[in-house]
CSV table of C-alpha atoms in Angstrom, one decimal:
chain,number,residue,atom,x,y,z
A,1,MET,CA,176.3,-298.0,26.0
A,2,SER,CA,173.4,-295.7,25.5
A,3,ALA,CA,173.3,-292.1,26.7
A,4,LYS,CA,170.9,-290.7,29.2
A,5,VAL,CA,168.8,-288.2,27.2
A,6,ILE,CA,168.4,-285.0,29.1
A,7,ASP,CA,164.8,-283.6,28.9
A,8,GLY,CA,165.3,-279.8,28.8
A,9,ARG,CA,161.6,-279.3,29.3
A,10,LEU,CA,161.7,-280.9,32.7
A,11,ILE,CA,164.5,-278.6,33.7
A,12,ARG,CA,162.6,-275.7,32.3
A,13,GLU,CA,159.6,-276.5,34.5
A,14,LYS,CA,161.8,-276.8,37.6
A,15,VAL,CA,163.4,-273.4,36.9
A,16,LEU,CA,159.9,-271.9,36.3
A,17,GLU,CA,158.8,-273.0,39.8
A,18,GLU,CA,162.0,-271.4,41.2
A,19,LEU,CA,161.2,-268.2,39.4
A,20,LYS,CA,157.6,-268.1,40.6
A,21,GLU,CA,158.9,-268.2,44.2
A,22,GLN,CA,161.4,-265.5,43.5
A,23,ILE,CA,158.7,-263.2,42.0
A,24,ALA,CA,156.5,-263.7,45.0
A,25,CYS,CA,159.3,-262.7,47.3
A,26,LEU,CA,159.8,-259.4,45.4
A,27,ASN,CA,156.4,-258.2,46.7
A,28,LEU,CA,155.9,-256.0,43.6
A,29,GLN,CA,152.9,-253.8,43.1
A,30,ARG,CA,152.9,-254.3,39.4
A,31,PRO,CA,153.7,-257.1,36.9
A,32,LEU,CA,157.2,-257.5,35.6
A,33,LYS,CA,157.8,-256.5,32.0
A,34,LEU,CA,160.2,-257.5,29.2
A,35,ALA,CA,160.6,-255.3,26.2
A,36,ILE,CA,161.8,-257.0,22.9
A,37,PHE,CA,163.1,-254.6,20.3
A,38,GLN,CA,163.2,-256.0,16.8
A,39,TYR,CA,165.0,-254.4,13.8
A,40,LYS,CA,163.8,-255.8,10.5
A,41,PRO,CA,162.8,-259.1,12.1
A,42,GLN,CA,163.1,-262.4,10.3
A,43,VAL,CA,160.9,-265.5,10.9
A,44,PRO,CA,163.2,-267.0,13.5
A,45,ASP,CA,163.0,-263.7,15.5
A,46,GLU,CA,159.2,-263.9,15.4
A,47,LEU,CA,159.2,-267.5,16.5
A,48,TYR,CA,161.6,-266.8,19.4
A,49,ALA,CA,159.6,-263.8,20.6
A,50,HIS,CA,156.5,-266.0,20.5
A,51,SER,CA,158.3,-268.7,22.5
A,52,LEU,CA,159.3,-266.1,25.1
A,53,LYS,CA,155.7,-264.9,25.3
A,54,ARG,CA,154.5,-268.4,26.2
A,55,VAL,CA,157.1,-268.7,29.0
A,56,ALA,CA,156.2,-265.2,30.2
A,57,LYS,CA,152.5,-266.0,30.5
A,58,LYS,CA,153.3,-268.8,32.9
A,59,LEU,CA,155.1,-266.3,35.1
A,60,ASP,CA,152.5,-263.5,34.7
A,61,ILE,CA,155.2,-261.3,33.1
A,62,GLU,CA,154.2,-258.8,30.4
A,63,VAL,CA,156.1,-258.8,27.1
A,64,GLU,CA,156.1,-255.8,24.7
A,65,VAL,CA,157.4,-256.3,21.2
A,66,LYS,CA,158.4,-253.2,19.3
A,67,THR,CA,159.6,-253.3,15.6
A,68,PHE,CA,161.9,-250.6,14.3
A,69,GLU,CA,162.7,-249.7,10.7
A,70,ASP,CA,165.8,-247.6,11.6
A,71,LEU,CA,168.4,-248.1,14.3
A,72,GLU,CA,168.5,-244.6,15.6
A,73,SER,CA,164.8,-244.9,16.7
A,74,LEU,CA,165.7,-248.2,18.4
A,75,LYS,CA,168.6,-246.5,20.2
A,76,SER,CA,166.3,-243.7,21.4
A,77,ALA,CA,163.8,-246.3,22.7
A,78,ILE,CA,166.6,-248.0,24.6
A,79,TYR,CA,167.4,-244.8,26.4
A,80,ALA,CA,163.8,-244.2,27.2
A,81,TYR,CA,163.2,-247.8,28.5
A,82,ASN,CA,166.4,-247.7,30.5
A,83,GLU,CA,164.7,-244.9,32.5
A,84,ASP,CA,161.2,-246.4,32.6
A,85,GLU,CA,160.7,-248.0,36.0
A,86,SER,CA,157.8,-250.1,34.6
A,87,VAL,CA,160.2,-252.0,32.3
A,88,ASP,CA,162.5,-254.6,33.9
A,89,GLY,CA,164.4,-256.1,30.9
A,90,ILE,CA,165.3,-255.2,27.3
A,91,MET,CA,166.2,-257.7,24.6
A,92,LEU,CA,167.4,-256.8,21.1
A,93,GLN,CA,166.7,-258.8,17.9
A,94,ILE,CA,169.2,-257.5,15.3
A,95,GLU,CA,170.5,-259.8,12.7
A,96,ASP,CA,173.9,-258.1,12.1
A,97,LYS,CA,176.3,-259.1,14.8
A,98,LYS,CA,178.2,-255.8,14.9
A,99,ASP,CA,175.0,-253.8,15.1
A,100,TYR,CA,173.7,-256.1,17.8
A,101,LEU,CA,176.8,-255.7,19.9
A,102,TYR,CA,176.9,-251.9,19.4
A,103,TYR,CA,173.3,-251.3,20.4
A,104,THR,CA,173.3,-253.7,23.3
A,105,SER,CA,176.0,-251.6,24.8
A,106,PHE,CA,173.4,-248.8,25.4
A,107,ILE,CA,171.2,-251.1,27.6
A,108,ILE,CA,171.9,-250.6,31.3
A,109,PRO,CA,173.5,-253.8,32.8
A,110,GLU,CA,170.5,-254.5,35.1
A,111,LYS,CA,168.1,-254.6,32.2
A,112,ASP,CA,170.4,-256.5,29.8
A,113,VAL,CA,168.5,-259.9,29.9
A,114,ASP,CA,170.7,-261.3,27.2
A,115,GLY,CA,173.8,-260.7,29.3
A,116,ALA,CA,175.5,-259.4,26.2
A,117,SER,CA,176.5,-255.8,27.3
A,118,PRO,CA,180.2,-255.0,27.7
A,119,GLU,CA,179.7,-254.6,31.5
A,120,ASN,CA,177.9,-258.0,31.9
A,121,LEU,CA,180.5,-259.8,29.7
A,122,GLY,CA,183.3,-258.2,31.7
A,123,LYS,CA,181.7,-259.3,35.0
A,124,LEU,CA,181.5,-262.8,33.6
A,125,ILE,CA,185.2,-262.9,33.0
A,126,ARG,CA,185.9,-261.4,36.4
A,127,LYS,CA,183.5,-263.7,38.2
A,128,ASP,CA,181.6,-260.7,39.5
A,129,LYS,CA,177.9,-260.6,40.1
A,130,GLY,CA,176.0,-259.8,36.9
A,131,LEU,CA,173.6,-261.2,34.3
A,132,ARG,CA,175.0,-264.1,32.3
A,133,PRO,CA,174.4,-265.0,28.6
A,134,ALA,CA,171.2,-267.1,28.7
A,135,THR,CA,172.5,-270.0,26.5
A,136,ALA,CA,175.7,-270.4,28.5
A,137,ASP,CA,173.6,-270.2,31.8
A,138,ALA,CA,171.4,-272.9,30.4
A,139,VAL,CA,174.3,-275.2,29.5
A,140,ILE,CA,175.8,-275.0,33.0
A,141,ARG,CA,172.4,-275.6,34.6
A,142,ILE,CA,171.8,-278.7,32.4
A,143,ILE,CA,175.1,-280.2,33.4
A,144,LYS,CA,174.6,-279.5,37.1
A,145,GLU,CA,171.0,-280.9,37.1
A,146,THR,CA,172.5,-284.3,36.4
A,147,GLY,CA,175.0,-284.1,39.3
A,148,TYR,CA,177.9,-284.4,36.9
A,149,GLU,CA,181.2,-283.1,38.3
A,150,ILE,CA,182.6,-280.4,36.0
A,151,ARG,CA,185.8,-279.7,38.0
A,152,GLY,CA,188.9,-281.2,36.4
A,153,LYS,CA,187.1,-282.4,33.2
A,154,ASN,CA,188.3,-281.7,29.7
A,155,ALA,CA,185.8,-279.6,27.8
A,156,CYS,CA,185.7,-278.9,24.1
A,157,ILE,CA,183.5,-276.1,22.8
A,158,LEU,CA,182.8,-275.9,19.0
A,159,GLY,CA,182.0,-272.3,18.2
A,160,ARG,CA,183.3,-269.0,19.5
A,161,SER,CA,180.3,-266.7,19.2
A,162,PHE,CA,179.9,-264.0,21.8
A,163,ARG,CA,176.4,-265.3,22.6
A,164,SER,CA,177.1,-269.0,23.1
A,165,GLY,CA,180.6,-270.5,22.4
A,166,LEU,CA,182.8,-268.0,24.3
A,167,PRO,CA,180.5,-267.5,27.3
A,168,ILE,CA,180.1,-271.2,27.6
A,169,ALA,CA,183.8,-271.7,27.6
A,170,ILE,CA,184.3,-269.0,30.3
A,171,MET,CA,181.6,-270.4,32.5
A,172,LEU,CA,183.0,-273.9,32.2
A,173,MET,CA,186.5,-272.6,33.1
A,174,ASN,CA,184.9,-270.8,36.1
A,175,GLU,CA,183.7,-274.3,37.2
A,176,ASP,CA,187.3,-275.5,36.9
A,177,ALA,CA,187.1,-277.4,33.6
A,178,THR,CA,190.0,-277.3,31.2
A,179,CYS,CA,188.6,-275.8,28.0
A,180,THR,CA,189.5,-276.0,24.3
A,181,VAL,CA,187.6,-273.7,21.9
A,182,CYS,CA,187.5,-274.9,18.3
A,183,HIS,CA,186.4,-272.7,15.3
A,184,SER,CA,186.4,-272.5,11.6
A,185,PHE,CA,190.2,-272.2,11.4
A,186,THR,CA,190.9,-275.2,13.7
A,187,LYS,CA,192.6,-278.0,11.9
A,188,ASP,CA,191.2,-281.5,12.4
A,189,ILE,CA,188.6,-280.7,15.1
A,190,SER,CA,188.2,-284.4,15.9
A,191,ILE,CA,191.6,-284.4,17.6
A,192,TYR,CA,190.0,-282.2,20.3
A,193,THR,CA,186.5,-283.6,20.3
A,194,ARG,CA,187.6,-287.2,20.9
A,195,GLU,CA,189.4,-286.1,24.1
A,196,ALA,CA,186.5,-284.2,25.5
A,197,ASP,CA,184.7,-285.3,28.6
A,198,ILE,CA,182.3,-282.5,27.9
A,199,LEU,CA,181.5,-281.6,24.3
A,200,VAL,CA,179.4,-278.5,23.5
A,201,VAL,CA,178.5,-278.0,19.9
A,202,ALA,CA,177.3,-274.6,18.8
A,203,ILE,CA,178.3,-274.0,15.2
A,204,GLY,CA,175.0,-274.1,13.4
A,205,ARG,CA,175.9,-277.0,11.0
A,206,ALA,CA,173.2,-279.7,10.9
A,207,ASN,CA,174.3,-283.2,11.9
A,208,PHE,CA,178.0,-282.2,11.9
A,209,ILE,CA,179.1,-284.4,14.9
A,210,GLY,CA,179.1,-288.2,14.4
A,211,ALA,CA,179.9,-290.9,16.9
A,212,ASP,CA,183.5,-291.2,15.5
A,213,MET,CA,184.2,-287.7,16.8
A,214,VAL,CA,183.0,-288.4,20.3
A,215,LYS,CA,184.7,-289.8,23.4
A,216,GLU,CA,183.1,-292.9,24.9
A,217,GLY,CA,180.8,-291.8,27.8
A,218,ALA,CA,181.1,-288.0,27.0
A,219,PHE,CA,178.6,-285.4,28.1
A,220,VAL,CA,177.4,-284.1,24.7
A,221,ILE,CA,175.4,-280.8,24.6
A,222,ASP,CA,173.9,-279.8,21.3
A,223,VAL,CA,173.3,-276.0,21.1
A,224,GLY,CA,172.6,-276.0,17.4
A,225,ILE,CA,169.2,-275.3,15.8
A,226,ASN,CA,168.9,-276.1,12.1
A,227,GLN,CA,166.1,-276.6,9.7
A,228,VAL,CA,166.4,-279.6,7.4
A,229,ASN,CA,163.5,-280.7,5.2
A,230,ASP,CA,160.9,-279.0,7.5
A,231,LYS,CA,162.5,-280.7,10.5
A,232,VAL,CA,164.4,-279.1,13.4
A,233,VAL,CA,167.7,-280.8,14.0
A,234,GLY,CA,170.9,-280.0,16.0
A,235,ASP,CA,174.6,-280.0,15.2
A,236,VAL,CA,174.9,-283.6,16.5
A,237,LYS,CA,173.8,-286.8,14.8
A,238,PHE,CA,171.6,-287.6,17.7
A,239,ASP,CA,170.7,-291.3,17.1
A,240,GLU,CA,174.2,-292.2,16.3
A,241,VAL,CA,176.0,-290.2,19.1
A,242,ARG,CA,173.6,-291.3,21.9
A,243,GLU,CA,174.8,-294.8,21.5
A,244,LYS,CA,178.3,-293.8,22.5
A,245,SER,CA,177.9,-290.8,24.9
A,246,GLY,CA,177.0,-290.8,28.6
A,247,TYR,CA,174.7,-287.9,28.5
A,248,ILE,CA,173.2,-286.0,25.5
A,249,THR,CA,170.7,-283.2,24.9
A,250,PRO,CA,168.1,-283.5,22.1
A,251,VAL,CA,167.0,-280.9,19.6
A,252,PRO,CA,164.4,-279.8,20.0
A,253,GLY,CA,163.6,-280.2,23.7
A,254,GLY,CA,167.1,-279.6,25.1
A,255,VAL,CA,169.2,-276.5,25.5
A,256,GLY,CA,166.6,-274.2,23.8
A,257,SER,CA,163.9,-275.1,26.3
A,258,VAL,CA,166.2,-274.1,29.2
A,259,THR,CA,167.5,-270.9,27.5
A,260,ASP,CA,164.0,-269.4,27.3
A,261,VAL,CA,163.6,-269.5,31.1
A,262,MET,CA,167.1,-268.2,31.7
A,263,ILE,CA,166.1,-265.0,30.0
A,264,PHE,CA,163.5,-264.5,32.7
A,265,ARG,CA,165.9,-265.6,35.4
A,266,ASN,CA,168.1,-262.7,34.3
A,267,LEU,CA,165.1,-260.3,34.3
A,268,ILE,CA,164.4,-261.2,37.9
A,269,LYS,CA,168.0,-261.0,38.9
A,270,GLY,CA,168.2,-257.5,37.2
A,271,VAL,CA,165.2,-256.3,39.3
A,272,ILE,CA,167.0,-257.5,42.5
A,273,PHE,CA,170.2,-255.7,41.4
A,274,ARG,CA,168.3,-252.5,40.8
A,275,ASN,CA,166.6,-252.8,44.2
A,276,GLU,CA,170.1,-253.3,45.8
A,277,LYS,CA,171.3,-250.1,44.1
A,278,ARG,CA,168.5,-248.1,45.6
A,279,HIS,CA,169.4,-249.2,49.1
C-alpha cells in the first residue's frame, strides 16, 4: 500500500480563511499585533520569524521583532508588553530551554501565543480553556482534517519536549487515544513504534524512522526538521515509510506549515479571552 500524503499547506490555507473570519468578527479598530522577542537569535530563529511575518501579512497582522542582548531587558519588555493593549501576543526565541521556560512564565496567559506558560500548560492537562502549544495543536488538526478516528487508537510519541512531544501526548490522550511516550532512555523503541496506530516523531534525528519500525497502515506524523546536505528532511525516511503507512506528513510542507498558523490562532483566541475578562 502507499500512504496518503497530507499537504499541510492546504490545511494552512483552510485555517487562514477561518482566522480571517474570526478577525472580522472581532470588529477591532486597530490591527492585531504579535511581538517576537529574540535573545541572541540564531539563523533558525530568523527564518522562523520571517515565516511568521509571511503568514501575518495574509491576515493583516503586525509583527514586531525585538532583539535583546541581556535577559533582564527582555524581562522588562515582557512586563511592558503585557500591559500594552496594542500588543495581542508575545513570543520568545531563547535557545536555552531553562531560560525559555523561566521567561515565558512572565507572559500573561492570554498573550502567550506559544502556549508554553505554566498556566496554559496546566490548563491543557486539566482540559480547561486556554492557549495550546502550537505544534501539538497542529498535529491534532492534521489528524482531524483526514476524518481519522483518534479515540481508542494506540499512539506512540517519540520525544518528550515541553514544546512538542509532551503536549502532543496530552492532547492525544484528551482525544481518548492510549499513548506511549518514548525518549532517549527508552530501550528498543521499535517495540512501541511497531504497535502504534498513530506514530508521532519529534526527536530531531534525520531519517531515524524506517519502514521496519512502522505498523502497516499507521498514521505517521513527522515533526522533525533537520538540515542534511543543504536539504530539509524530517525524522522519518519519507519515501520508504510512505509505502507502508496509511497517512504520512512530508517535510517540508507538513506539520510546520500548520504550526505557523496555529500561532496566530492562539493570538486571536487570546484576544477573545481578554475581551471576556473585561466583561
